[in-house]
Amino acid sequence: MTGKVITRFAPSLSVYVHRNSSQSGLKAMAAKKVIAICQSGGEFVTNKDGSLSYTGGEAYAIDIDQQTLLDDFKSEIADMFNCSAETMSIKYFLPGNKKTLITISKDKDLQRMVNFLGDTATVDVFVMSEEAAARNVSNMPASRSSRTTVSEAVVPIVEPIDVRVDTCNAIDQIDMELHETPLVSVLGSSSDDKHHKAAQQWENTITGVDQRFNSFGEFREALHKFSIAHGFAYRYKKNDSHRVTVKCKSQGCPWRIYASRLSTTQLICIKKMNTDHTCEGAAVKAGYRATRGWVGSIIKEKLKVSPNYKPKDIADDIKREYGIQLNYSQAWRAKEIAREQLQGSYKEAYNQLPYFCERIKETNPGSVATFTTKEDSSFHRFFVSFHASIVGFREGCRPLIFLDSTPLNSKYQGVLLAAIAADGDDGIFPVAFAVVDAETDDNWHWFLLELKSAVSISQQITFVADVQNGLKKSLTEVFDKCYHCYCLRHLAEKLNKDLKGQFSHEARRFMINDFYAAAYAPKLEAFQRSADNIKGISPEAYNWVIQSGPEHWANAFSGGARYNHMTSNFGQQFYSWVSEAHELPITQMIDVLRGKTMEAFYSRRVESNQWVTRLTPSKEEKLQKETTIARSLQVLLSQGSTFEVRGESVDIVDIDHWDCSCKGWQLTGLPCCHAIAVFECIGRNPYDYCSRYFTVESYRSTYAESIHPVPNVDRPLPSESSLAAVTVTPPPTRRPPGRPKMKQAESLDIIKRQLQCSKCKGLGHNKKTCKDS
């Protein structure tokens, strides 16, 4: 054999850079940029004179310059060829010398390479792994770091190597035959490499006759992996509880295997196996079909680390690593199987609810945890209020509760109902929550009954909730003399919806703004002015506002102590916890919410121990702002408890009844600037006139109790299985097909102003962009 010899390696990755002398006539740019032509999958050819040339493969172009970092360069190459940057080595030929390779191991080496190129605009880059480079290239006399001097290498002529050998044996065979030959290893083509990972993991899951398995399921799983590793598809000729006969799916291929139960045992044994393949693995492209269970078992570990692992990424990874094509639906179902393997069965979680309720009450004595089922034993509703929440609400929270709901996008759907209070620093304080099969008047009524039983306080409670009729009726029936303050956000959305189509965007914007102004107005006169503004635009809208029950939503009329909290979505932080856990099985979702609440209680208790003020931080700040304003006011003294205070307006302060005509003191629970001016004038302490709920002492009482962990949430001990004697099945509702609808973003309280053209009076553009101009 004369001329040149072609030598090939198993798939690997390294970068070799060769100066393209044909481009030497191009002038370098000021930034000294070079285009690196990254190549892989081709062949190195040894010429008569010992030099190496490269043919075939794939190529990508990457811009580099003297500022390019080695790690960035490696990362970009890794992205191009779907390989690991950690095992990558980079080498290049010296200019004019195709026998000498220079190793790039740090940033300075990369800069030195760019300098070596002179005016050359492009370089050739070849790819292999550090392991292969160390094993084969280290023996090259002229292969060295860029720090060494240049010398020529003598390359011996070798016989061609048959590359149609197993991936795992190819490198060893080359090593034995060519251990003294300076060969260059390059990345194999995608068709050669696509089963590389599978071959490493599963090529020996089937070893041959007399191999034993614990069950047919174990045997089938091993066969499944074996076929992927060796790149062929198969079909069952016999497949029952006593024997399994399998043959290669490719026509005429003699490969087959027979396994049956080992006599007098439960073991499964391979009795016959023909290991010869004549199809060369072509059948895997034509007919292999991955099962959802198999894909689920493959992605399980990655899903544990990355819960947001997308079906598209799953399909891409399976295709790249195992050469198997999945559609979106298959990948999504595989993810659901993997999630169930990690988190437990959604169905079984409902059956564990009786046990779960008992465990909550055992680990958190004094807590309320209950559930109900329908006549067919399907899940109906679940309620929980932890002892720490009950005590904290009674001891330190204002008698103010926000009621709201959020949908659950779990496998069996459902809705979460929540009762959230506000602590002394205006932080959320979860009092109770429930999971129900649907948001109905009956379920809200049941939730309120359970809530009343749990908190059992004699004080009148102010509820901020939606205006829906069922909830309005249930509140008056369950809680005596409670105040139902309507959620201003829901009312504004309803008003805007009713007005849409009748009025322009600009007109609706004015009316919604006036509606909010009316709601926040502390005095009757200010409320009436805003209402009259609405009447000036639309008498019908004015009637809607007056008939909507202002006594339930306007500060000027409301009898309940809502402390200027106007919307029911106060507990957004709690609902964000729900959105993080809503896809878990029901028991685990509830326990995640318990854990989040437990952590919040602990951190706030620890944080409050560092406070040195009398009031909580947010209330202390507000009081100081009012104190600053009070210094500019004039107080007219009086014999009784009533004082006149003059500033921009004239207000009357009654310190005995904690009242001011500006209504700020009554609405917020903190003395207004007028009251503070009086206190400073007569030598009283403003802190003595602040609501007790805003003191640090009350705040610490709120978080004095702890929520405790509930062990073995999804793994009842065998001795405790009797607790789950009641059967609970999932509700009949199932997640609809397609992507789950995301919860709509919270609407703005006030409609944003829309552009209006001063020329044509049209909306959505201005005079400059008007088409009529």
XYZ file of N, CA and C in Angstrom, residues 329-543:
645
model
N -46.713 14.745 22.723
C -47.658 14.042 23.590
C -46.983 12.911 24.353
N -46.136 12.140 23.669
C -45.425 11.047 24.337
C -44.511 11.580 25.424
N -43.800 12.668 25.127
C -42.887 13.243 26.107
C -43.648 13.782 27.314
N -44.815 14.408 27.068
C -45.607 14.951 28.173
C -46.117 13.837 29.082
N -46.604 12.743 28.464
C -47.110 11.630 29.273
C -45.973 10.948 30.038
N -44.822 10.869 29.421
C -43.663 10.284 30.109
C -43.298 11.137 31.321
N -43.401 12.445 31.176
C -43.110 13.332 32.301
C -44.104 13.104 33.433
N -45.370 12.908 33.094
C -46.388 12.649 34.114
C -46.095 11.352 34.856
N -45.656 10.327 34.125
C -45.309 9.049 34.765
C -44.123 9.225 35.687
N -43.096 9.942 35.212
C -41.909 10.176 36.029
C -42.261 10.972 37.277
N -43.129 11.965 37.116
C -43.523 12.776 38.267
C -44.270 11.925 39.293
N -45.104 11.022 38.806
C -45.839 10.152 39.722
C -44.892 9.182 40.432
N -43.861 8.717 39.721
C -42.876 7.843 40.344
C -42.123 8.572 41.450
N -41.859 9.858 41.245
C -41.129 10.639 42.237
C -42.013 11.077 43.399
N -43.234 11.504 43.072
C -44.084 12.135 44.079
C -45.148 11.206 44.645
N -45.307 10.058 44.046
C -46.342 9.150 44.492
C -47.585 9.269 43.627
N -48.508 8.389 43.834
C -49.720 8.321 43.022
C -50.703 9.424 43.422
N -51.221 10.137 42.427
C -52.248 11.139 42.695
C -53.482 10.474 43.283
N -53.815 9.322 42.733
C -55.006 8.606 43.178
C -54.847 8.122 44.613
N -53.691 7.550 44.919
C -53.460 7.019 46.262
C -53.432 8.126 47.301
N -52.999 9.346 46.899
C -52.932 10.464 47.843
C -54.302 10.777 48.431
N -55.359 10.655 47.618
C -56.708 10.903 48.148
C -57.079 9.847 49.186
N -56.659 8.618 48.947
C -56.984 7.551 49.899
C -56.215 7.700 51.210
N -55.156 8.514 51.196
C -54.363 8.731 52.411
C -54.870 9.905 53.243
N -55.914 10.584 52.780
C -56.410 11.751 53.506
C -56.850 11.436 54.949
N -57.549 10.313 55.205
C -57.899 10.018 56.604
C -56.663 9.924 57.501
N -55.659 9.197 57.021
C -54.400 9.076 57.766
C -53.736 10.442 57.924
N -53.757 11.238 56.865
C -53.109 12.543 56.887
C -53.759 13.468 57.916
N -55.076 13.469 57.966
C -55.780 14.296 58.961
C -55.398 13.904 60.385
N -55.331 12.599 60.634
C -54.943 12.126 61.966
C -53.524 12.545 62.310
N -52.616 12.479 61.347
C -51.215 12.847 61.590
C -51.085 14.341 61.885
N -51.882 15.167 61.216
C -51.849 16.613 61.484
C -52.262 16.880 62.923
N -53.340 16.225 63.360
C -53.838 16.461 64.721
C -52.922 15.859 65.784
N -52.208 14.798 65.436
C -51.250 14.206 66.382
C -50.007 15.078 66.548
N -49.475 15.566 65.439
C -48.230 16.342 65.484
C -48.459 17.801 65.852
N -49.670 18.309 65.621
C -50.014 19.692 65.954
C -51.296 19.705 66.780
N -51.219 19.302 68.062
C -52.422 19.217 68.902
C -53.175 20.551 68.926
N -54.490 20.455 68.860
C -55.324 21.645 68.839
C -55.682 22.101 67.443
N -55.095 21.459 66.434
C -55.396 21.819 65.042
C -56.715 21.194 64.610
N -57.305 21.775 63.583
C -58.529 21.246 62.994
C -58.199 20.737 61.602
N -58.450 19.467 61.352
C -58.210 18.873 60.035
C -59.340 17.887 59.763
N -60.098 18.149 58.708
C -61.247 17.288 58.421
C -61.475 17.210 56.917
N -62.201 16.193 56.506
C -62.515 16.018 55.087
C -63.898 15.388 54.960
N -64.477 15.495 53.788
C -65.760 14.847 53.515
C -65.692 14.205 52.133
N -66.502 13.181 51.951
C -66.599 12.505 50.651
C -68.057 12.519 50.200
N -68.256 12.214 48.944
C -69.608 12.095 48.412
C -70.113 10.669 48.613
N -71.312 10.400 48.190
C -71.915 9.090 48.408
C -71.130 7.975 47.727
N -70.482 8.296 46.634
C -69.705 7.271 45.930
C -68.268 7.184 46.426
N -67.992 7.787 47.599
C -66.667 7.795 48.242
C -65.643 8.668 47.525
N -66.073 9.421 46.535
C -65.141 10.325 45.855
C -64.899 11.562 46.708
N -63.734 12.158 46.547
C -63.343 13.320 47.349
C -64.297 14.487 47.121
N -64.631 15.159 48.238
C -65.504 16.325 48.149
C -64.764 17.578 48.621
N -64.237 17.553 49.878
C -63.550 18.732 50.388
C -62.687 18.388 51.601
N -61.679 19.239 51.806
C -60.729 19.062 52.908
C -60.477 20.431 53.534
N -60.428 20.492 54.875
C -60.216 21.747 55.603
C -59.118 21.551 56.636
N -58.259 22.571 56.786
C -57.232 22.511 57.827
C -56.974 23.902 58.386
N -56.839 23.970 59.693
C -56.411 25.178 60.393
C -55.487 24.728 61.521
N -54.228 25.138 61.449
C -53.249 24.679 62.432
C -53.403 25.436 63.754
N -53.060 24.757 64.832
C -53.204 25.331 66.172
C -52.465 26.664 66.291
N -51.268 26.748 65.714
C -50.500 27.995 65.782
C -51.224 29.128 65.079
N -51.922 28.825 64.003
C -52.686 29.851 63.277
C -53.896 30.300 64.082
N -54.561 29.347 64.715
C -55.753 29.671 65.511
C -55.385 30.572 66.686
N -54.348 30.175 67.423
C -53.922 30.956 68.591
C -53.387 32.315 68.162
N -52.587 32.344 67.092
C -52.020 33.602 66.622
C -53.080 34.598 66.193
N -54.142 34.113 65.547
C -55.217 35.004 65.126
C -55.961 35.561 66.338
N -56.216 34.723 67.310
C -56.937 35.174 68.501
C -56.130 36.180 69.310
N -54.841 35.936 69.449
C -54.016 36.725 70.362
C -53.463 38.014 69.770
N -53.159 38.013 68.477
C -52.429 39.179 67.980
C -52.940 39.809 66.706
N -53.861 39.176 66.000
C -54.318 39.723 64.713
C -55.589 40.550 64.861
N -55.738 41.523 63.988
C -56.976 42.276 63.914
C -58.126 41.338 63.515
N -59.343 41.603 63.958
C -60.486 40.764 63.533
C -60.875 41.092 62.095
N -59.943 40.826 61.201
C -60.091 41.143 59.789
C -59.611 39.943 58.978
N -60.478 39.386 58.129
C -60.134 38.195 57.353
C -60.459 38.434 55.876
N -59.525 38.041 55.027
C -59.689 38.154 53.575
C -60.024 36.773 53.026
N -61.130 36.677 52.316
C -61.560 35.409 51.721
C -61.329 35.456 50.211
N -60.676 34.438 49.698
C -60.437 34.385 48.263
C -60.223 32.934 47.858
N -60.135 32.701 46.544
C -59.951 31.341 46.035
C -58.974 31.369 44.876
N -58.409 30.204 44.583
C -57.522 30.069 43.428
C -57.683 28.669 42.845
N -57.760 28.530 41.520
C -57.934 27.198 40.918
C -56.653 26.381 41.009
N -56.806 25.059 41.040
C -55.673 24.135 41.077
C -55.590 23.412 39.732
N -54.408 23.414 39.137
C -54.226 22.757 37.835
C -53.601 21.372 37.995
N -53.962 20.687 39.045
C -53.440 19.338 39.269
C -54.191 18.351 38.378
N -53.843 17.082 38.498
C -54.447 16.060 37.652
C -55.955 16.009 37.801
N -56.441 16.218 39.030
C -57.878 16.125 39.291
C -58.511 17.494 39.560
N -57.821 18.565 39.146
C -58.368 19.913 39.257
C -58.704 20.270 40.706
N -59.757 21.027 40.922
C -60.149 21.460 42.253
C -59.885 22.942 42.448
N -60.291 23.451 43.623
C -60.141 24.864 43.968
C -59.666 24.952 45.411
N -58.784 25.906 45.675
C -58.333 26.145 47.049
C -59.018 27.385 47.581
N -59.696 27.273 48.707
C -60.323 28.396 49.406
C -59.427 28.774 50.578
N -59.275 30.059 50.817
C -58.354 30.486 51.881
C -58.940 31.623 52.693
N -58.610 31.614 53.999
C -58.926 32.710 54.913
C -57.595 33.257 55.417
N -57.269 34.478 55.011
C -55.977 35.088 55.337
C -56.218 36.310 56.220
N -55.464 36.424 57.303
C -55.522 37.602 58.166
C -54.287 38.457 57.926
N -54.241 39.625 58.586
C -53.093 40.526 58.478
C -52.451 40.664 59.854
N -51.139 40.456 59.938
C -50.463 40.627 61.220
C -50.207 42.114 61.482
N -49.563 42.429 62.596
C -49.359 43.823 62.984
C -48.458 44.607 62.063
N -47.709 43.919 61.203
C -46.821 44.603 60.257
C -47.372 44.520 58.838
N -48.655 44.187 58.722
C -49.355 44.036 57.438
C -48.772 42.908 56.593
N -48.269 41.866 57.238
C -47.858 40.655 56.547
C -48.999 39.661 56.524
N -48.966 38.733 55.571
C -50.057 37.755 55.494
C -49.967 36.769 56.662
N -51.128 36.361 57.168
C -51.195 35.380 58.254
C -52.269 34.362 57.885
N -51.873 33.190 57.296
C -52.865 32.170 56.921
C -53.583 31.611 58.151
N -54.883 31.777 58.187
C -55.685 31.269 59.303
C -56.181 29.862 58.998
N -56.684 29.651 57.794
C -57.204 28.337 57.397
C -57.294 28.280 55.882
N -57.290 27.060 55.365
C -57.528 26.893 53.930
C -58.185 25.545 53.686
N -58.769 25.409 52.517
C -59.481 24.183 52.170
C -59.260 23.869 50.700
N -59.309 22.581 50.384
C -59.304 22.122 48.997
C -60.667 21.514 48.737
N -61.360 22.019 47.723
C -62.704 21.533 47.402
C -62.752 21.124 45.939
N -63.754 20.319 45.598
C -63.842 19.834 44.220
C -64.263 20.925 43.242
N -64.969 21.953 43.738
C -65.401 23.053 42.872
C -65.774 24.247 43.749
N -65.723 25.445 43.181
C -66.114 26.637 43.936
C -67.613 26.831 43.793
N -68.347 26.418 44.816
C -69.805 26.525 44.817
C -70.257 27.226 46.091
N -71.500 27.683 46.099
C -72.059 28.318 47.300
C -72.057 27.344 48.469
N -72.356 26.079 48.190
C -72.394 25.069 49.250
C -71.005 24.864 49.862
N -69.969 24.827 49.016
C -68.615 24.638 49.547
C -68.140 25.851 50.331
N -68.493 27.054 49.909
C -68.146 28.246 50.686
C -68.865 28.238 52.041
N -70.128 27.846 52.048
C -70.884 27.781 53.310
C -70.222 26.792 54.263
N -69.840 25.628 53.752
C -69.161 24.613 54.584
C -67.827 25.151 55.097
N -67.076 25.842 54.251
C -65.786 26.397 54.665
C -65.960 27.407 55.803
N -66.967 28.273 55.692
C -67.194 29.276 56.734
C -67.625 28.630 58.053
N -68.413 27.548 57.968
C -68.796 26.831 59.198
C -67.560 26.256 59.882
N -66.678 25.637 59.112
C -65.453 25.077 59.689
C -64.551 26.185 60.245
N -64.488 27.311 59.547
C -63.667 28.432 60.012
C -64.183 28.975 61.335
N -65.492 29.137 61.441
C -66.076 29.632 62.695
C -65.795 28.683 63.850
N -65.912 27.382 63.572
C -65.642 26.382 64.607
C -64.188 26.428 65.051
N -63.276 26.706 64.107
C -61.848 26.705 64.428
C -61.445 27.936 65.235
N -61.801 29.147 64.771
C -61.322 30.368 65.433
C -62.144 30.691 66.669
N -63.430 30.445 66.630
C -64.360 30.624 67.756
C -64.026 31.824 68.641
N -64.148 33.032 68.061
C -63.941 34.248 68.846
C -65.255 35.004 68.935
N -65.386 35.795 69.995
C -66.638 36.520 70.230
C -66.660 37.870 69.524
N -65.514 38.345 69.092
C -65.452 39.651 68.440
C -66.152 39.630 67.079
N -66.618 40.798 66.681
C -67.171 40.932 65.349
C -66.022 40.938 64.340
N -66.155 40.122 63.324
C -65.096 40.002 62.332
C -65.494 40.743 61.065
N -64.559 41.474 60.497
C -64.765 42.118 59.210
C -64.177 41.217 58.131
N -64.996 40.857 57.156
C -64.545 40.027 56.040
C -64.438 40.892 54.778
N -63.328 40.764 54.089
C -63.163 41.393 52.779
C -63.230 40.270 51.758
N -64.276 40.296 50.938
C -64.510 39.180 50.016
C -65.282 39.673 48.797
N -65.423 38.789 47.836
C -66.156 39.100 46.614
C -67.626 39.350 46.952
N -68.319 39.966 45.995
C -69.701 40.338 46.220
C -70.665 39.225 45.829
N -70.151 38.061 45.412
C -71.031 36.985 44.930
C -72.124 36.680 45.959
N -73.306 36.418 45.439
C -74.487 36.291 46.297
C -74.380 35.152 47.300
N -73.837 33.998 46.855
C -73.752 32.859 47.756
C -72.890 33.151 48.962
N -71.771 33.796 48.762
C -70.868 34.132 49.865
C -71.496 35.186 50.769
N -72.162 36.137 50.166
C -72.824 37.187 50.956
C -73.877 36.594 51.883
N -74.642 35.649 51.381
C -75.681 35.012 52.182
C -75.088 34.146 53.283
N -74.045 33.379 52.937
C -73.436 32.467 53.912
C -72.780 33.221 55.063
N -72.150 34.364 54.772
C -71.490 35.134 55.836
C -72.501 35.601 56.880
N -73.627 36.098 56.428
C -74.632 36.579 57.385
C -75.263 35.429 58.161
N -75.329 34.243 57.562
C -75.922 33.089 58.245
C -74.954 32.463 59.257
N -73.683 32.420 58.925
C -72.709 31.714 59.771
C -72.150 32.606 60.871
N -71.779 33.850 60.529
C -71.156 34.756 61.512
C -72.153 35.843 61.906
N -72.524 35.854 63.170
C -73.469 36.849 63.677
C -72.824 38.237 63.684
N -73.550 39.209 63.182
C -73.138 40.613 63.233
C -71.753 40.855 62.631
N -71.383 40.079 61.636
C -70.103 40.330 60.966
C -70.284 41.429 59.924
N -69.181 41.985 59.474
C -69.217 42.995 58.416
C -68.667 42.365 57.135
N -69.404 42.518 56.048
C -68.938 42.019 54.750
C -68.560 43.215 53.892
N -67.269 43.452 53.758
C -66.782 44.538 52.912
C -66.453 43.961 51.540
N -67.031 44.536 50.510
C -66.832 44.019 49.164
C -65.411 44.313 48.685
N -64.894 43.378 47.916
C -63.568 43.554 47.314
C -63.671 44.609 46.211
N -62.898 45.687 46.343
C -62.984 46.787 45.389
C -62.494 46.361 44.003
N -61.534 45.471 43.955
C -61.013 45.015 42.660
C -62.093 44.296 41.859
N -62.841 43.398 42.502
C -63.908 42.687 41.805
C -65.006 43.652 41.340
N -65.329 44.628 42.181
C -66.362 45.589 41.807
C -65.929 46.425 40.610
N -64.677 46.895 40.625
C -64.174 47.723 39.525
C -64.164 46.936 38.218
N -63.777 45.662 38.290
C -63.768 44.831 37.083
C -65.189 44.636 36.553
N -66.118 44.459 37.472
C -67.518 44.269 37.055
C -68.070 45.554 36.425
N -67.756 46.690 37.027
C -68.209 47.964 36.477
C -67.613 48.193 35.090
N -66.331 47.953 34.949
C -65.665 48.141 33.662
C -66.260 47.223 32.598
N -66.573 45.977 32.980
C -67.175 45.024 32.041
C -68.567 45.471 31.615
N -69.350 45.970 32.572
C -70.707 46.407 32.256
C -70.709 47.662 31.382
N -69.682 48.479 31.529
C -69.619 49.717 30.752
C -69.040 49.504 29.370
N -68.290 48.427 29.186
C -67.607 48.194 27.913
C -68.638 48.029 26.795
N -68.379 48.674 25.699
C -69.306 48.617 24.570
C -70.270 49.785 24.550
N -70.534 50.363 25.734
C -71.442 51.506 25.801
C -70.685 52.831 25.745
N -69.440 52.791 26.265
C -68.672 54.036 26.367
C -67.276 53.835 25.794
N -66.645 54.919 25.410
C -65.291 54.863 24.876
C -64.304 54.500 25.977
N -63.135 54.137 25.549
C -62.072 53.798 26.504
C -61.811 54.971 27.445
N -61.762 56.178 26.904
C -61.463 57.360 27.713
C -62.559 57.619 28.740
N -63.811 57.459 28.330
C -64.923 57.679 29.256
C -64.904 56.652 30.388
N -64.627 55.388 30.033
C -64.558 54.351 31.065
C -63.403 54.608 32.025
N -62.292 55.107 31.489
C -61.148 55.397 32.353
C -61.502 56.438 33.403
N -62.199 57.497 32.985
C -62.603 58.534 33.934
C -63.551 57.969 34.993
N -64.516 57.153 34.570
C -65.493 56.624 35.523
C -64.872 55.653 36.529
N -63.934 54.806 36.055
C -63.268 53.880 36.981
C -62.402 54.638 37.965
N -61.715 55.694 37.488
C -60.918 56.512 38.393
C -61.795 57.167 39.458
N -62.935 57.677 39.035
C -63.854 58.314 39.987
C -64.448 57.291 40.950
N -64.650 56.062 40.465
C -65.171 55.003 41.346
C -64.173 54.694 42.466
N -62.893 54.590 42.125
C -61.870 54.365 43.145
C -61.780 55.548 44.104
N -61.856 56.742 43.549
C -61.799 57.930 44.405
C -62.956 57.948 45.387
N -64.143 57.541 44.924
C -65.307 57.484 45.806
C -65.106 56.451 46.904
N -64.508 55.319 46.563
C -64.310 54.257 47.547
C -63.330 54.682 48.638
N -62.252 55.364 48.268
C -61.231 55.748 49.244
C -61.569 57.037 49.987
N -62.562 57.786 49.499
C -62.914 59.067 50.132
C -63.335 58.841 51.587
N -62.697 59.513 52.547
C -63.044 59.277 53.955
C -64.325 59.987 54.384
N -64.681 61.070 53.685
C -65.854 61.849 54.080
C -66.953 61.745 53.033
N -68.185 61.977 53.481
C -69.349 61.877 52.605
C -69.288 62.883 51.467
N -68.775 64.111 51.758
C -68.734 65.146 50.722
C -67.820 64.720 49.565
N -66.664 64.164 49.900
C -65.727 63.733 48.868
C -66.307 62.561 48.066
N -66.998 61.660 48.754
C -67.641 60.543 48.057
C -68.654 61.063 47.055
N -69.465 62.032 47.473
C -70.517 62.544 46.610
C -69.953 63.272 45.400
N -68.838 63.993 45.592
C -68.215 64.676 44.461
C -67.777 63.682 43.388
N -67.153 62.584 43.810
C -66.701 61.566 42.851
C -67.888 60.892 42.179
N -68.940 60.628 42.959
C -70.141 60.004 42.383
C -70.803 60.932 41.364
N -70.815 62.246 41.659
C -71.403 63.205 40.722
C -70.590 63.282 39.430
N -69.259 63.108 39.529
C -68.428 63.084 38.316
C -68.841 61.931 37.401
N -69.140 60.780 38.022
C -69.614 59.628 37.241
C -70.976 59.944 36.626
N -71.828 60.599 37.397
C -73.177 60.940 36.918
C -73.115 61.888 35.729
N -72.099 62.765 35.740
C -71.958 63.701 34.636
C -71.643 63.010 33.324
N -71.029 61.837 33.382
C -70.727 61.080 32.165
C -71.864 60.144 31.819
N -72.402 59.452 32.840
C -73.463 58.469 32.585
C -74.362 58.325 33.804
N -75.616 58.761 33.730
C -76.562 58.546 34.841
C -76.755 57.058 35.146
N -76.683 56.215 34.100
C -76.832 54.767 34.324
C -75.686 54.226 35.179
N -74.455 54.674 34.884
C -73.302 54.232 35.682
C -73.411 54.741 37.111
N -73.922 55.951 37.290
C -74.121 56.508 38.632
C -75.111 55.639 39.416
N -76.205 55.263 38.767
C -77.187 54.399 39.435
C -76.566 53.057 39.803
